[in-house]
PDB file of C-alpha atoms in Angstrom:
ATOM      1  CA  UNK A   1     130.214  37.007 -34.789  1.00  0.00           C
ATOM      2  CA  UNK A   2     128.926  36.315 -31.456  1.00  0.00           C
ATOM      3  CA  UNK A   3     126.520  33.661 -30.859  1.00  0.00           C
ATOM      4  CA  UNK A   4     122.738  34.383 -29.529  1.00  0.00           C
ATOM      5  CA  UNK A   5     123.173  31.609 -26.867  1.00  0.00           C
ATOM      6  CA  UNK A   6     126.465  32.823 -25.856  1.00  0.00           C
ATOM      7  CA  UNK A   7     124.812  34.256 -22.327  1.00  0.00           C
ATOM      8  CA  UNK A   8     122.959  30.976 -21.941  1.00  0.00           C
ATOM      9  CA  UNK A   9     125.786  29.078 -22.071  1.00  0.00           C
ATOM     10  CA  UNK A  10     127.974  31.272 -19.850  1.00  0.00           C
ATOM     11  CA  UNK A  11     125.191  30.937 -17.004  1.00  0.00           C
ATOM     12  CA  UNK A  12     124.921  27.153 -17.244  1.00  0.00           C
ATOM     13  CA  UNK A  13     129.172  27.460 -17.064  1.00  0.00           C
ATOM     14  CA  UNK A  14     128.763  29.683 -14.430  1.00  0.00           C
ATOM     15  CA  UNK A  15     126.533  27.454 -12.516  1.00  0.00           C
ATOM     16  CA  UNK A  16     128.355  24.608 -13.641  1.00  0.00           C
ATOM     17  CA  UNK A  17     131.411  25.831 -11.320  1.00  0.00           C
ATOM     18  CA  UNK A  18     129.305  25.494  -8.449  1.00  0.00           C
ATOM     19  CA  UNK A  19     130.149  23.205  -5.771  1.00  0.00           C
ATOM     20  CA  UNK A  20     127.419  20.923  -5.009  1.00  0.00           C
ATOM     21  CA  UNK A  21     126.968  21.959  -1.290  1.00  0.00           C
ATOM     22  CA  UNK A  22     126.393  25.632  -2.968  1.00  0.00           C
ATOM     23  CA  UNK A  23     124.180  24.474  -4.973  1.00  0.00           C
ATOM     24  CA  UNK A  24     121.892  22.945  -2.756  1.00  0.00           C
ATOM     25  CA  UNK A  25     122.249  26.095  -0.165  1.00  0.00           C
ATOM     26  CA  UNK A  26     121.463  28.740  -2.832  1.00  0.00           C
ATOM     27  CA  UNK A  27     118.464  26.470  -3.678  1.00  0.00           C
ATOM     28  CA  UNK A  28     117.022  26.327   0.422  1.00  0.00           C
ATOM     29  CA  UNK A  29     118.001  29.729   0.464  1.00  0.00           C
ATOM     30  CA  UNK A  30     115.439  30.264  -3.071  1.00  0.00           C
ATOM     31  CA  UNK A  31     112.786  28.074  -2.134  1.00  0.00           C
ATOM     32  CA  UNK A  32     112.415  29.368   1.690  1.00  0.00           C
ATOM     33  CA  UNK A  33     113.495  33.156   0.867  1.00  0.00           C
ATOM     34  CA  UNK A  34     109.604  34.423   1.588  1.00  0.00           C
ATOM     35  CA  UNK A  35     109.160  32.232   4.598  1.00  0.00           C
ATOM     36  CA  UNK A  36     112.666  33.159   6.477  1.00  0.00           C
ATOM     37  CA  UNK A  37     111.078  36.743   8.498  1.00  0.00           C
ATOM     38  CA  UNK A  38     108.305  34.146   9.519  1.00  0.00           C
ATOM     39  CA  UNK A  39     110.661  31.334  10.420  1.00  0.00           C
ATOM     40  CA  UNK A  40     112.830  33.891  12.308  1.00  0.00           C
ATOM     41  CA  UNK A  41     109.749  35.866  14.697  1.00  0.00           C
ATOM     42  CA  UNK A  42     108.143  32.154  15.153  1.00  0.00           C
ATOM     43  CA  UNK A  43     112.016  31.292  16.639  1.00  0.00           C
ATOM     44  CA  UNK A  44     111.982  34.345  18.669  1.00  0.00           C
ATOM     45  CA  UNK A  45     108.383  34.158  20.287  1.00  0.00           C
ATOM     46  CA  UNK A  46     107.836  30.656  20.644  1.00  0.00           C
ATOM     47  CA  UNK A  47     110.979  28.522  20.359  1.00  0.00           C
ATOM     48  CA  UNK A  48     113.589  30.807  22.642  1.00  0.00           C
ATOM     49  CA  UNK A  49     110.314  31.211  25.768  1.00  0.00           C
ATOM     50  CA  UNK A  50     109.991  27.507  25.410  1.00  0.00           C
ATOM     51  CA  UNK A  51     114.044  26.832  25.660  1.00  0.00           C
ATOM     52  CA  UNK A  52     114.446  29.003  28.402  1.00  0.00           C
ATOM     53  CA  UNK A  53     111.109  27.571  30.305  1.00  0.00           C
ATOM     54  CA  UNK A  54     113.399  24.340  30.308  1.00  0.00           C
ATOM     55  CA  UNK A  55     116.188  25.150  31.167  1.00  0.00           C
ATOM     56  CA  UNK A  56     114.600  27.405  34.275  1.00  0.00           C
ATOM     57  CA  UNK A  57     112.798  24.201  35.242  1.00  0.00           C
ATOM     58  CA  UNK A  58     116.074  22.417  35.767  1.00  0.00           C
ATOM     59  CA  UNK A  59     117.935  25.435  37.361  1.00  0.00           C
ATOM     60  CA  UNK A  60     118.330  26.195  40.818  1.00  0.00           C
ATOM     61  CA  UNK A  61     118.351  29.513  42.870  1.00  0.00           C
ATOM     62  CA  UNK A  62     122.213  29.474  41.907  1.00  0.00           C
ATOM     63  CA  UNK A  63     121.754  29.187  38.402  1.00  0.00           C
ATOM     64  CA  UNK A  64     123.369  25.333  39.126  1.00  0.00           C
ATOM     65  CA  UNK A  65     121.443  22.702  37.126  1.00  0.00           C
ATOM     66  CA  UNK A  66     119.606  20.314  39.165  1.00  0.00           C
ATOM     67  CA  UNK A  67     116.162  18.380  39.383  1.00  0.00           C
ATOM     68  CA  UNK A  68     115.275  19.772  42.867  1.00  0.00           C
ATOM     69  CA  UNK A  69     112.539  21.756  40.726  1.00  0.00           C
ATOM     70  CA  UNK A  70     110.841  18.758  39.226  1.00  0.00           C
ATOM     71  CA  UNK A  71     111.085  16.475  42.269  1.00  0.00           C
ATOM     72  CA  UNK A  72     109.452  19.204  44.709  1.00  0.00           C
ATOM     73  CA  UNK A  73     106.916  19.795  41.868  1.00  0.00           C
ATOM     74  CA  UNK A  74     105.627  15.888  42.129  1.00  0.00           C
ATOM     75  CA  UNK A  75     106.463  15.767  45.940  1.00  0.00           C
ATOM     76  CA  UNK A  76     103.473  18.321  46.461  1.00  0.00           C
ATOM     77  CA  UNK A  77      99.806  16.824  46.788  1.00  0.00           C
ATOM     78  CA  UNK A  78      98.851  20.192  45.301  1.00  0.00           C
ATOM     79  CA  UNK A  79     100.626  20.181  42.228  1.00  0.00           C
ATOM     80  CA  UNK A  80     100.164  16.292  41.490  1.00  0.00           C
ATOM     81  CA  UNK A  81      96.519  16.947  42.409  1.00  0.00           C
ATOM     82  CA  UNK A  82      96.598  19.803  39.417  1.00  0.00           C
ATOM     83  CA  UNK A  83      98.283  17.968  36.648  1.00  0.00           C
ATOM     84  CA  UNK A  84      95.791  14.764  37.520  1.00  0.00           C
ATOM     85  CA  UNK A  85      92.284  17.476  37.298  1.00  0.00           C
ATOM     86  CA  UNK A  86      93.838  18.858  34.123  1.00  0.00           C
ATOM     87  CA  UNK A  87      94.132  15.931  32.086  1.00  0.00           C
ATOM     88  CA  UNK A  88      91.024  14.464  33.799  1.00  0.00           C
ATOM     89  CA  UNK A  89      89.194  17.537  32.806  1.00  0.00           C
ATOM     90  CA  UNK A  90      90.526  17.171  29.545  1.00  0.00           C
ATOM     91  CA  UNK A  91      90.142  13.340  29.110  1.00  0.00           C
ATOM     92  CA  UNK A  92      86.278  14.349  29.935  1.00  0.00           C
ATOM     93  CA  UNK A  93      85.879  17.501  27.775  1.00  0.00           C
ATOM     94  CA  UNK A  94      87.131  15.357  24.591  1.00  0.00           C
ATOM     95  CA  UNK A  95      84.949  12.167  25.016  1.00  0.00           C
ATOM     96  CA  UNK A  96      81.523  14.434  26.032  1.00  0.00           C
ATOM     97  CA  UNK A  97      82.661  16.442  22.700  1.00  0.00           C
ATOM     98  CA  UNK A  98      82.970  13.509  20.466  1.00  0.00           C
ATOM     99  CA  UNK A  99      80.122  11.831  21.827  1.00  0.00           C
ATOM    100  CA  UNK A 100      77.842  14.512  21.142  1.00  0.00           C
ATOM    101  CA  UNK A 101      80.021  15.927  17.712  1.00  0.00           C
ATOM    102  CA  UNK A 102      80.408  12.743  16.079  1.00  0.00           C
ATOM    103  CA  UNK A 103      76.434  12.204  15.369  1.00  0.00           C
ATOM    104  CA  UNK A 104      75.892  15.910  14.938  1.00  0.00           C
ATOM    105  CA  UNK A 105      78.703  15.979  12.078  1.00  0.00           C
ATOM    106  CA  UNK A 106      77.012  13.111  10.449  1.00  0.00           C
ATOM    107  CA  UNK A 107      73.760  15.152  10.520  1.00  0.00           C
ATOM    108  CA  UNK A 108      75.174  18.038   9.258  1.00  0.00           C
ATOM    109  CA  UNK A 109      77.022  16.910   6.612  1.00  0.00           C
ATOM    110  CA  UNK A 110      73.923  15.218   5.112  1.00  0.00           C
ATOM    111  CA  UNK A 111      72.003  18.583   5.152  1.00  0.00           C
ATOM    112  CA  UNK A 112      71.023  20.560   2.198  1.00  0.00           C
ATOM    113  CA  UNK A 113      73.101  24.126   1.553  1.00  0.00           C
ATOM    114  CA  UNK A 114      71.581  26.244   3.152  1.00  0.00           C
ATOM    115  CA  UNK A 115      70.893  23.995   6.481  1.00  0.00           C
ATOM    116  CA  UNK A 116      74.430  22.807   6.434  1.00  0.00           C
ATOM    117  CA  UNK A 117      75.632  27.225   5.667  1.00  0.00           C
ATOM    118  CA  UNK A 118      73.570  28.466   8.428  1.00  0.00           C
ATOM    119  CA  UNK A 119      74.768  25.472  10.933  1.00  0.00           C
ATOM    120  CA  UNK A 120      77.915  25.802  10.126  1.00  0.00           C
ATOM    121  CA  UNK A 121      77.956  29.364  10.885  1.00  0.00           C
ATOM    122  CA  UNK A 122      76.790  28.897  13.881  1.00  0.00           C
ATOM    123  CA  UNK A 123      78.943  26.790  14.857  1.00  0.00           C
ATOM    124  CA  UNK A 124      81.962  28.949  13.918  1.00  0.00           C
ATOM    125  CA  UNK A 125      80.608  31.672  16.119  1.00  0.00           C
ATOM    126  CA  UNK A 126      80.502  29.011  18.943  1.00  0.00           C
ATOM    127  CA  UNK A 127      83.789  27.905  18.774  1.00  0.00           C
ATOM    128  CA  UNK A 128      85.394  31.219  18.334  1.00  0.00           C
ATOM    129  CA  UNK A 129      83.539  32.377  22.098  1.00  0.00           C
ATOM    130  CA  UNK A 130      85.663  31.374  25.242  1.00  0.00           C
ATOM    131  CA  UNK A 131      88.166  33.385  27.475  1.00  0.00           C
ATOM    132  CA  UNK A 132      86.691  35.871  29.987  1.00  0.00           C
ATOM    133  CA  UNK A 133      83.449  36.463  27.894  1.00  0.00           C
ATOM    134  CA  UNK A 134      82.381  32.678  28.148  1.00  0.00           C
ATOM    135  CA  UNK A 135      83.316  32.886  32.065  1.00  0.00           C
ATOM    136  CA  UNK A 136      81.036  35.871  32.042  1.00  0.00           C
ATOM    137  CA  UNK A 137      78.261  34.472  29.996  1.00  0.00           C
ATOM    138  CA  UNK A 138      78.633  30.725  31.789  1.00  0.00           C
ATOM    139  CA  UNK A 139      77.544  33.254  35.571  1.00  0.00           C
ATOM    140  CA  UNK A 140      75.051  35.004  33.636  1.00  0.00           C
ATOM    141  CA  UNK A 141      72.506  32.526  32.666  1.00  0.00           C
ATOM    142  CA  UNK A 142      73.574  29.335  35.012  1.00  0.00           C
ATOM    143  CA  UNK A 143      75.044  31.237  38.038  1.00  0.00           C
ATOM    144  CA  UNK A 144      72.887  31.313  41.459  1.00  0.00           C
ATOM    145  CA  UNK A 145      71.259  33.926  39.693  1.00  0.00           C
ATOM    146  CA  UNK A 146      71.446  33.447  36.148  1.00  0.00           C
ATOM    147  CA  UNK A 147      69.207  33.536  34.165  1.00  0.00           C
ATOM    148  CA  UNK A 148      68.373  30.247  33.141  1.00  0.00           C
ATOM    149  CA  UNK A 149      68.719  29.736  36.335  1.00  0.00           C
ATOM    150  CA  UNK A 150      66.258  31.712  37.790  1.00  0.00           C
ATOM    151  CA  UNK A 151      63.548  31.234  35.087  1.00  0.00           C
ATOM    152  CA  UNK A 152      63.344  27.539  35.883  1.00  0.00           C
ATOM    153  CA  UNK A 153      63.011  28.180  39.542  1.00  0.00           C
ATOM    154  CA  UNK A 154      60.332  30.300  38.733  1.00  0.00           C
ATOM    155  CA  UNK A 155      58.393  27.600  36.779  1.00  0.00           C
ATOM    156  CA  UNK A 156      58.696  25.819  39.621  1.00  0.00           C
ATOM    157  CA  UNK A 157      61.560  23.469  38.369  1.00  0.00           C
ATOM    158  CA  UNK A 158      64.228  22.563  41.461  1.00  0.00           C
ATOM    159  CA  UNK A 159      67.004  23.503  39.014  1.00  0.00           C
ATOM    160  CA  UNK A 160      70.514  23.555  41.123  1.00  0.00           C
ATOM    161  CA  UNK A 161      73.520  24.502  38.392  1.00  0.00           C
ATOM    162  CA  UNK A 162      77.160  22.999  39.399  1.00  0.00           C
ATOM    163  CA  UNK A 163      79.419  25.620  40.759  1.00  0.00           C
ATOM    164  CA  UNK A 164      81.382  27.494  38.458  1.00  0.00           C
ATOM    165  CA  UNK A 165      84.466  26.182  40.165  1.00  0.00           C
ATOM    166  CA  UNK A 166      83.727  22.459  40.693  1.00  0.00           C
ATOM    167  CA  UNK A 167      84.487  19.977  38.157  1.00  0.00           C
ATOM    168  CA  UNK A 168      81.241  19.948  35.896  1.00  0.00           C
ATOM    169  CA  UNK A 169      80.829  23.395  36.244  1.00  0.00           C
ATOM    170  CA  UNK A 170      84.245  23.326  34.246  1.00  0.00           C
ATOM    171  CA  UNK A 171      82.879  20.601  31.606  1.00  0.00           C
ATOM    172  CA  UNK A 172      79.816  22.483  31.226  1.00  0.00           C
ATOM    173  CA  UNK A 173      81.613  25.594  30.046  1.00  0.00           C
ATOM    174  CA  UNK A 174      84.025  23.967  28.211  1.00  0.00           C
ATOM    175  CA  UNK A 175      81.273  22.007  26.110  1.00  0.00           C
ATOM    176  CA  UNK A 176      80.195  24.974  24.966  1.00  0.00           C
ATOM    177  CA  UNK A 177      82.692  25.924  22.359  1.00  0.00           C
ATOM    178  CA  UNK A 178      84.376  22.527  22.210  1.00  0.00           C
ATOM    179  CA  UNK A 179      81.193  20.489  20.800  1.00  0.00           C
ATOM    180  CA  UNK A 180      80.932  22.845  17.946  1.00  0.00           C
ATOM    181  CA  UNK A 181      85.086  22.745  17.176  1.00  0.00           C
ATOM    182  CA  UNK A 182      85.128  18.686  17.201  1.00  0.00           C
ATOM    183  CA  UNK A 183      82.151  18.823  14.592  1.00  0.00           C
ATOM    184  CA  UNK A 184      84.151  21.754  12.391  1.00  0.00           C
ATOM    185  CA  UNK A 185      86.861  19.511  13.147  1.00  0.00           C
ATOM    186  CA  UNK A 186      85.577  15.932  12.017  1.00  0.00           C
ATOM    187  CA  UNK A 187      83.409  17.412   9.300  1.00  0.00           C
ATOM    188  CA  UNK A 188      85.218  17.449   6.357  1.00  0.00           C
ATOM    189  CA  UNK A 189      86.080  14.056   6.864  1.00  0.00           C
ATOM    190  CA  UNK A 190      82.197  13.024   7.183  1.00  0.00           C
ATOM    191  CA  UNK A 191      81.460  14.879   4.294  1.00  0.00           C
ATOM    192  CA  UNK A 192      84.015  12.874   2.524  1.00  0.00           C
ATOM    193  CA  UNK A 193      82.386   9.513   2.950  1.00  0.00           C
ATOM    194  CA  UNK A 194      80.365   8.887  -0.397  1.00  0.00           C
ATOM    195  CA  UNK A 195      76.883   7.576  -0.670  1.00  0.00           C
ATOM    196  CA  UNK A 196      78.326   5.095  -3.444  1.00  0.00           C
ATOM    197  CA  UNK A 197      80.230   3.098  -0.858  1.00  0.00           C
ATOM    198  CA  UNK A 198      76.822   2.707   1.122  1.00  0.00           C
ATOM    199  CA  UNK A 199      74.757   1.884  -2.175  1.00  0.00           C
ATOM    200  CA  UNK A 200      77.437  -0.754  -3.125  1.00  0.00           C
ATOM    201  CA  UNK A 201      77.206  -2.424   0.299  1.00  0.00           C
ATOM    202  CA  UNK A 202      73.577  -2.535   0.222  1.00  0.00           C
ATOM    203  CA  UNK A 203      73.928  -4.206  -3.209  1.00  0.00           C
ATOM    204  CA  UNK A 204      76.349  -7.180  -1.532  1.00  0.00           C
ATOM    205  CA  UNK A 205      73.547  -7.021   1.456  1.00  0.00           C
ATOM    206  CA  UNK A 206      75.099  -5.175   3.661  1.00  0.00           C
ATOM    207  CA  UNK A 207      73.602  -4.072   6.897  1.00  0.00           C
ATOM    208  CA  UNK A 208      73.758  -0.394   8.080  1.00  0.00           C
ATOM    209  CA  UNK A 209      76.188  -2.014  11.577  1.00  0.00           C
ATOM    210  CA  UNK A 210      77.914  -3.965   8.954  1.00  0.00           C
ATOM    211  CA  UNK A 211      78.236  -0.953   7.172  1.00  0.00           C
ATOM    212  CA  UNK A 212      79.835   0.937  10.069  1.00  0.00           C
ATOM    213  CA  UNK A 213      81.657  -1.371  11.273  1.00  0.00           C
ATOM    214  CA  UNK A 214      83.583  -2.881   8.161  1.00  0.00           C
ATOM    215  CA  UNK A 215      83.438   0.633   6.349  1.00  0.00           C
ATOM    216  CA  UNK A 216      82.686   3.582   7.981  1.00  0.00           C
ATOM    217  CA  UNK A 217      84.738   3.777  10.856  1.00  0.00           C
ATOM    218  CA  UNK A 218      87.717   2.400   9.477  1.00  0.00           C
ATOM    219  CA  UNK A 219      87.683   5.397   7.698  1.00  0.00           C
ATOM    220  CA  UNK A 220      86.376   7.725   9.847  1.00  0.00           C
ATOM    221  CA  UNK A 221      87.673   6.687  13.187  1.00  0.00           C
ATOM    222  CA  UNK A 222      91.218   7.868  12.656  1.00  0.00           C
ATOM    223  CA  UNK A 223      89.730  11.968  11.780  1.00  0.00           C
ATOM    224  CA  UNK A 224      87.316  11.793  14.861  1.00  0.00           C
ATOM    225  CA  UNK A 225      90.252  10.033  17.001  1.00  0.00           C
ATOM    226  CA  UNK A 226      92.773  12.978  16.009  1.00  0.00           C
ATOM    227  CA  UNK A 227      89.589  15.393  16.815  1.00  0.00           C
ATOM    228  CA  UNK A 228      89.407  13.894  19.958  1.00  0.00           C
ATOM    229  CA  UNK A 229      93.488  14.574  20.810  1.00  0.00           C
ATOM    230  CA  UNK A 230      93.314  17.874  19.639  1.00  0.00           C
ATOM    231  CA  UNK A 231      90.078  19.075  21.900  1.00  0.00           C
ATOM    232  CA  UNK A 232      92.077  17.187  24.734  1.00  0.00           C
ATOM    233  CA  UNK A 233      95.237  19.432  24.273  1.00  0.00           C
ATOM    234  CA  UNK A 234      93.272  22.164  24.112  1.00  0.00           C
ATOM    235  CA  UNK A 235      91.010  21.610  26.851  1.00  0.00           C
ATOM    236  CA  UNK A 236      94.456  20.671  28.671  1.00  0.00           C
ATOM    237  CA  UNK A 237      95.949  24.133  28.319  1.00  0.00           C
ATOM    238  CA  UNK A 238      93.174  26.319  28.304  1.00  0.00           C
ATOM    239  CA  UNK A 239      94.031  29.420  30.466  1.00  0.00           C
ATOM    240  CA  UNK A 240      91.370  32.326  30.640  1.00  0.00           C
ATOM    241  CA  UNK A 241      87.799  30.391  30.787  1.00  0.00           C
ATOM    242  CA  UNK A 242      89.226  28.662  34.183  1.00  0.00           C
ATOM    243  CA  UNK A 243      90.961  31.747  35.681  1.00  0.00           C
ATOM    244  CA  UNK A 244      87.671  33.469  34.847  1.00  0.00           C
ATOM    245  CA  UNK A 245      85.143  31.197  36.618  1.00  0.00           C
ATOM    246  CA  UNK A 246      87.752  29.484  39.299  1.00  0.00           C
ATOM    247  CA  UNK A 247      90.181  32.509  40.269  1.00  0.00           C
ATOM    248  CA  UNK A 248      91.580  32.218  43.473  1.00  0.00           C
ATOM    249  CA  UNK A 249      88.501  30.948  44.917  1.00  0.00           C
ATOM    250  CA  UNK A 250      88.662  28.515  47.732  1.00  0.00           C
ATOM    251  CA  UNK A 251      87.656  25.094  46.748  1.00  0.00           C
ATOM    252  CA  UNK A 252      87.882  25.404  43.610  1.00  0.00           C
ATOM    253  CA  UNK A 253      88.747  22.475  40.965  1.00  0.00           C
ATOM    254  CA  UNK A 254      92.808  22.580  40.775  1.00  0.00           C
ATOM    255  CA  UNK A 255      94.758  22.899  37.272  1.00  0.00           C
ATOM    256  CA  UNK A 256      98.064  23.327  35.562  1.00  0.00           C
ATOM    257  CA  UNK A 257      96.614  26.596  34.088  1.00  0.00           C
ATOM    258  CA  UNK A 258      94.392  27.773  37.620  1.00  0.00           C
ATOM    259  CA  UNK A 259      98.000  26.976  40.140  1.00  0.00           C
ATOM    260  CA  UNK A 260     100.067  28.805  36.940  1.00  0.00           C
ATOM    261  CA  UNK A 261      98.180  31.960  37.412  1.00  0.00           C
ATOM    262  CA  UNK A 262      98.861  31.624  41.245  1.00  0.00           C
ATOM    263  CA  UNK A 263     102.890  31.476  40.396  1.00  0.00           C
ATOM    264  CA  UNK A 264     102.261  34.671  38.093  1.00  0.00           C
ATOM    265  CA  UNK A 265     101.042  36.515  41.329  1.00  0.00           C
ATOM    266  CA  UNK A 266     104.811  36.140  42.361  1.00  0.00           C
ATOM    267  CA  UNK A 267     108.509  35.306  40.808  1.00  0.00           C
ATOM    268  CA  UNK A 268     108.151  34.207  37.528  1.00  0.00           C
ATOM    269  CA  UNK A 269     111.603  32.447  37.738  1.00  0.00           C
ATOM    270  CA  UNK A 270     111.569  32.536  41.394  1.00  0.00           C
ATOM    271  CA  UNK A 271     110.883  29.765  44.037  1.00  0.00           C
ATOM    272  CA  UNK A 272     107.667  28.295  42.420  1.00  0.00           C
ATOM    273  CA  UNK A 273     106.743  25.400  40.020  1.00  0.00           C
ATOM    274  CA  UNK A 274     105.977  27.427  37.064  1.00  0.00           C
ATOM    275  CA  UNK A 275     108.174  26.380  34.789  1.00  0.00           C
ATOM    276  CA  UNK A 276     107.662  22.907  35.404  1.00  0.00           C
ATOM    277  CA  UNK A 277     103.984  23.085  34.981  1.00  0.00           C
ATOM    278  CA  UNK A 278     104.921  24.744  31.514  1.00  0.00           C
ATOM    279  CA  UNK A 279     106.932  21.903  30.145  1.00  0.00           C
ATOM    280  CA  UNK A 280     104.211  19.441  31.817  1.00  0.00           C
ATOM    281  CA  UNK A 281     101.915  21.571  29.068  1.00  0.00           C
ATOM    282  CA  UNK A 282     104.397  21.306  26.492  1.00  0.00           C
ATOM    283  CA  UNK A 283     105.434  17.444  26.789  1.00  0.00           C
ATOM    284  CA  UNK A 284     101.346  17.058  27.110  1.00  0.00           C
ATOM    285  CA  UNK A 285     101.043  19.331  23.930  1.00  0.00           C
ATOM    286  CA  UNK A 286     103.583  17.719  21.733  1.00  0.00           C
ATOM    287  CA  UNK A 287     102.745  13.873  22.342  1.00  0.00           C
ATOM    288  CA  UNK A 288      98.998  14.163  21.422  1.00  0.00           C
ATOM    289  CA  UNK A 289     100.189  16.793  18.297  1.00  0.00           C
ATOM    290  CA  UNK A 290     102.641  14.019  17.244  1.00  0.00           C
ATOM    291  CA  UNK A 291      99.888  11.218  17.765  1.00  0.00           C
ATOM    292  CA  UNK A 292      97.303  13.482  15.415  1.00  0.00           C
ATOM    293  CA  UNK A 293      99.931  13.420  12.551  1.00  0.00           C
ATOM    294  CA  UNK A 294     100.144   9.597  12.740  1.00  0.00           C
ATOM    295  CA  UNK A 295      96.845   8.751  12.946  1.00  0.00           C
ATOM    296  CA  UNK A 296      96.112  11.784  10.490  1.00  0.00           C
ATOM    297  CA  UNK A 297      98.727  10.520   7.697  1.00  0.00           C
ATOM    298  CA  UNK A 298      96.520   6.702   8.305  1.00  0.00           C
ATOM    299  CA  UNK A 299      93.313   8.198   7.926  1.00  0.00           C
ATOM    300  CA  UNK A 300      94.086  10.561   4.755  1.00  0.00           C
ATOM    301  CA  UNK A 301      95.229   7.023   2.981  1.00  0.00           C
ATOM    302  CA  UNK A 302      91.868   6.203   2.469  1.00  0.00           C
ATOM    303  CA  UNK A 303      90.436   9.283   1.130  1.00  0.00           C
ATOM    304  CA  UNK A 304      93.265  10.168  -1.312  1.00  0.00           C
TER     305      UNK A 304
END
């Protein structure tokens, strides 16, 4: 008579007879089944654009690899002078955000609900406004004749706003969805810092710099330092807020992104430094994302 655990024991044989290399493929194969259509269009849209953007920044008219590209690119005042106002612009945009985020994250995340709810919403609706509509709304109301421009003049204030292409006419847009993102950002992490910790150092006697200093920002510095890299990449990058407010303008501020729109007027693989300015963005991109997941993987130590 034949056994109930017969088909049991013929799949373990069965499986048994597997080599261990099979094994371990039909195992990837299970575990990352769902995930391989994502996998496959994140290969195609991202990962094949950003091989062929370097390998077109080391290929000549011929199709000959050389570094002609790269050493005309940092030959140029123009283009030097671009890749230095980016990551100065970006340097700037980063430490203005965290000076300003950092204390209103610790406000915030000391709030009541409903305070903290209806902040917090507005900051989400902050950070999620940039592109072409923040370029239009940065001209409306601090333009020559924006608003807030013009009701100040009219109270008899001397209010001059930067240009919208200089440098701090740049930060000052910028700022405006950036402060709210490095609070979002750092917030968690703030909220994460218990009151017990500051009760027990007031029991040893504990000052509130002592406090900080031994305590706090240990533990806090590495989240708002990773905030701070991330709103520098992205501030680094940023394409349509600059294009909107700078254009082709003469005189404006110079950037990676502003001189990249110039090359898009023309060849896109043509006689131009666009696809050196692209892996410029990329190298810049994937140093600071590396640096976040180190100090990220330091910080989370503390609050596990």
């Amino acid at each position: 008579m034949r056994s109930a655990n017969t088909p049991s024991l013929a799949v373990k044989a069965g499986e048994g007879s597997l080599s261990p290399a099979a094994t371990r493929i039909s195992a990837f194969l299970g575990d990352w089944a769902l995930a391989l259509p994502l996998i496959l269009v994140a290969g195609t849209v991202l990962l094949i654009p950003c091989f062929a953007m370097v390998l077109s920044s080391f290929s000549a008219a011929d199709g000959s690899l050389t570094l002609k590209n790269w050493i005309d690119t940092f030959s140029s005042k123009s283009a030097v002078s671009a890749i230095t106002g980016s990551l100065l612009l970006g340097f700037t945009v980063a430490t203005i955000a965290a000076a300003v985020g950092i204390p209103l994250s610790l406000i915030i995340a000391r709030m009541p609900g409903f305070g903290r709810s209806l902040n917090m919403g507005i900051l989400n609706v902050a950070s999620h406004f940039g592109g072409i509509g923040l370029g239009f709304g940065f001209i409306a109301a601090l333009g020559t004749y924006g608003m807030v421009t013009l009701s100040l003049n009219a109270l008899g204030i001397p209010f001059v706003p930067p240009k919208q292409n200089s440098f701090w006419g740049l930060v000052l847009a910028y700022e405006y969805s950036n402060i709210p993102l490095f609070v979002i950002l750092t917030l968690p992490a703030v909220a994460a810092l218990k009151t017990e910790w500051w009760e027990a150092a007031q029991t040893a006697s504990a000052s509130r710099a002592q406090f900080w200093r031994h305590i706090g920002l240990p533990i806090l510095g590495p989240f708002f330092i990773g905030s701070w890299l991330l709103i520098f990449t992205w501030a680094v990058g940023l394409y349509g807020l600059p294009v909107a407010l700078n254009g082709s303008a003469p005189g404006s501020f110079r950037l990676i992104t502003l001189e990249m729109a110039k090359s898009l007027t023309g060849s896109f693989f043509g006689k131009n430094y666009m696809p050196v300015y692209a892996v410029v963005l990329m190298l810049s991109a994937g140093l600071t994302l590396g640096c976040y997941q180190f100090i990220l993987r330091r910080g989370t130590r503390w609050l596990s």
